[in-house]
mmCIF file of C-alpha atoms in Angstrom:
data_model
loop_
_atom_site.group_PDB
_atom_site.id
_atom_site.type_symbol
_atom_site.label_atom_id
_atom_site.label_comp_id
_atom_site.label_asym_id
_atom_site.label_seq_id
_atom_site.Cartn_x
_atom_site.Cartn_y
_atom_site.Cartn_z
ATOM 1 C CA UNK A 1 0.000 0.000 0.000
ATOM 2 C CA UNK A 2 2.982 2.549 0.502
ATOM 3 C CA UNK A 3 4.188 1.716 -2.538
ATOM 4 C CA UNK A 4 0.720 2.610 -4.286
ATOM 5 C CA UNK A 5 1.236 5.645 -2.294
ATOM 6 C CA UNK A 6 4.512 6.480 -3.350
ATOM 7 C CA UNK A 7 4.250 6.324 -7.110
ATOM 8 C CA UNK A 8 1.190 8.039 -6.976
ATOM 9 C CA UNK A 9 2.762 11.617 -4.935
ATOM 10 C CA UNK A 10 5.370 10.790 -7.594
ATOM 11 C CA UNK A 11 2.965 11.058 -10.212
ATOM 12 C CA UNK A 12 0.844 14.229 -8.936
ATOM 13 C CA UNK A 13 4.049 16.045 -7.995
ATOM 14 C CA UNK A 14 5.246 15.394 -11.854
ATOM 15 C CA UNK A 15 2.132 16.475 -13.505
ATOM 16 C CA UNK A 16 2.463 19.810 -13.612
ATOM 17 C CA UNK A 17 5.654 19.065 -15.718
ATOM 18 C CA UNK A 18 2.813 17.899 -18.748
ATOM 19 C CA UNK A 19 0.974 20.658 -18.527
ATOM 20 C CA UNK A 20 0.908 21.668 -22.047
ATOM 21 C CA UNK A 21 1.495 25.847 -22.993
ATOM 22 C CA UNK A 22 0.390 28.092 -25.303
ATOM 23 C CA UNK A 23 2.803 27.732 -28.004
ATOM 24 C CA UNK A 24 2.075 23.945 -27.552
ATOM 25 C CA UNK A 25 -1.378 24.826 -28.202
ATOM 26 C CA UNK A 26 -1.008 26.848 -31.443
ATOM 27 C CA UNK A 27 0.961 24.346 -32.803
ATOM 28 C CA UNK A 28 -1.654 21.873 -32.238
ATOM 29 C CA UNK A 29 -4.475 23.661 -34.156
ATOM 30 C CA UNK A 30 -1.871 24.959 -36.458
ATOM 31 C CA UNK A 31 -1.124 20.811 -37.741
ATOM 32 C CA UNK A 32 -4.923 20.271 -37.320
ATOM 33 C CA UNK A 33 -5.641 23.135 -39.757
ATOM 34 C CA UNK A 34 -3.103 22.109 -42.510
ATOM 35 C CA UNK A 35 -4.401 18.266 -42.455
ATOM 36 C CA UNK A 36 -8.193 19.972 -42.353
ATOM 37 C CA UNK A 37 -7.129 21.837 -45.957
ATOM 38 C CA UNK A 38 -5.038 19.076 -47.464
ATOM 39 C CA UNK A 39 -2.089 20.721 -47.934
ATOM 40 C CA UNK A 40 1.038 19.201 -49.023
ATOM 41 C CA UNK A 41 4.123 19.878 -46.983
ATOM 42 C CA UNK A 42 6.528 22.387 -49.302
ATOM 43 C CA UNK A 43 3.547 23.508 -51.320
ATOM 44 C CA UNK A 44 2.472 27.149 -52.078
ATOM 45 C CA UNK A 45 -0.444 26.854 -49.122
ATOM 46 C CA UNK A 46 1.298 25.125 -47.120
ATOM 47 C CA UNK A 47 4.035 27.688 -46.764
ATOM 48 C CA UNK A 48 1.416 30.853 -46.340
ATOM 49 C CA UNK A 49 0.166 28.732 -43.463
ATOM 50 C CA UNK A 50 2.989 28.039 -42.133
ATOM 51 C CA UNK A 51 3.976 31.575 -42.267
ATOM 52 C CA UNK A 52 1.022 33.691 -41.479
ATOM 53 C CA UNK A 53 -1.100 30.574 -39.129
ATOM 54 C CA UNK A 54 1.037 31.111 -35.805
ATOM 55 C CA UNK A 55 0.082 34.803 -35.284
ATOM 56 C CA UNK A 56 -3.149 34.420 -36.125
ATOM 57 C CA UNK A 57 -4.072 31.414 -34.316
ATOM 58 C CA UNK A 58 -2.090 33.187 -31.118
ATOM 59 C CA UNK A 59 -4.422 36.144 -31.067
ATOM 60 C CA UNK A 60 -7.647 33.793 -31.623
ATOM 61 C CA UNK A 61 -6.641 31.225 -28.493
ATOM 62 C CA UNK A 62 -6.406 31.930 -24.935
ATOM 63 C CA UNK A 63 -5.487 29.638 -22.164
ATOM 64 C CA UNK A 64 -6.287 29.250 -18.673
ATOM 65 C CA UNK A 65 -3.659 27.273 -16.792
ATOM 66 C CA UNK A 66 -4.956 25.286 -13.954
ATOM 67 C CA UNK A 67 -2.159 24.077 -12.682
ATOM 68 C CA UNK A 68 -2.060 20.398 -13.237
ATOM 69 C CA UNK A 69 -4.148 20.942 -16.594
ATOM 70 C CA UNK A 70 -5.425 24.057 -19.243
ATOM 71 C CA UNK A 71 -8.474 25.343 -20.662
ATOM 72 C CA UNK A 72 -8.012 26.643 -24.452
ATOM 73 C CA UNK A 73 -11.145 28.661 -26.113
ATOM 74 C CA UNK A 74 -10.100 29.071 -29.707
ATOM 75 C CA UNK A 75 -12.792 31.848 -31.084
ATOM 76 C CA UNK A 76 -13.043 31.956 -34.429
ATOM 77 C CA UNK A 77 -14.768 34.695 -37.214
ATOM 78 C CA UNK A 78 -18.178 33.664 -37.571
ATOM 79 C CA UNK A 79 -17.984 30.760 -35.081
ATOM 80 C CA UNK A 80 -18.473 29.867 -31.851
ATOM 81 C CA UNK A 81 -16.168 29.228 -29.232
ATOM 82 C CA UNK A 82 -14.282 25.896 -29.463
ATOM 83 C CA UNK A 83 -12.870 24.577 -25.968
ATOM 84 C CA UNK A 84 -10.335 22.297 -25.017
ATOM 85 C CA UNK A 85 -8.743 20.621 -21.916
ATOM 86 C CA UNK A 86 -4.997 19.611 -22.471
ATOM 87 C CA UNK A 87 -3.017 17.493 -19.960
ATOM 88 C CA UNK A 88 -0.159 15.162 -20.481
ATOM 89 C CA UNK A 89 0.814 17.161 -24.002
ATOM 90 C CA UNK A 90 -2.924 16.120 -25.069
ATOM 91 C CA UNK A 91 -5.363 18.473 -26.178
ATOM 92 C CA UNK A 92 -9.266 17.188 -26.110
ATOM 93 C CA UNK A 93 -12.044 19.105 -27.405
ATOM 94 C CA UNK A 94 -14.312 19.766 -24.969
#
């Protein structure tokens, strides 16, 4: 039973560690975007996405850091608010 214990103050004391940021956020909807379009990697789109996405998407998301997890709202023109929960490097729509 101490060992259950253990690993698991181990475990809650690490977690903040996966706590995923911003910038891992972005990135996230950035590669979700470019698969959503079908762009091919080198091409023409690809590269104005790549260029132009990051800024964009950074002033469209916001995060709310909870410590051992985040809230993301992504607001989008003409859209409603999409929410996620990331933990462990995961992001889940919510």
């Amino acid at each position: 039973m101490k060992k259950i214990v253990a690993v698991a103050l181990v475990l809650v004391a690490l977690m903040p560690s996966f706590n995923p940021g911003k910038q891992e956020f972005d990135t996230f909807i950035l590669v979700h975007v470019k698969k959503n379009l079908h762009l091919e990697k080198g091409a023409f789109g690809d590269q104005v996405v790549s260029f132009l996405g990051p800024a964009l998407i950074d002033q469209m998301s916001s995060r709310k850091d909870c410590f051992f997890f985040s809230f993301y709202t992504l607001r989008l023109p003409r859209h409603p608010p999409r929410y996620f929960l990331g933990f462990l490097h995961i992001f889940l729509p919510v």
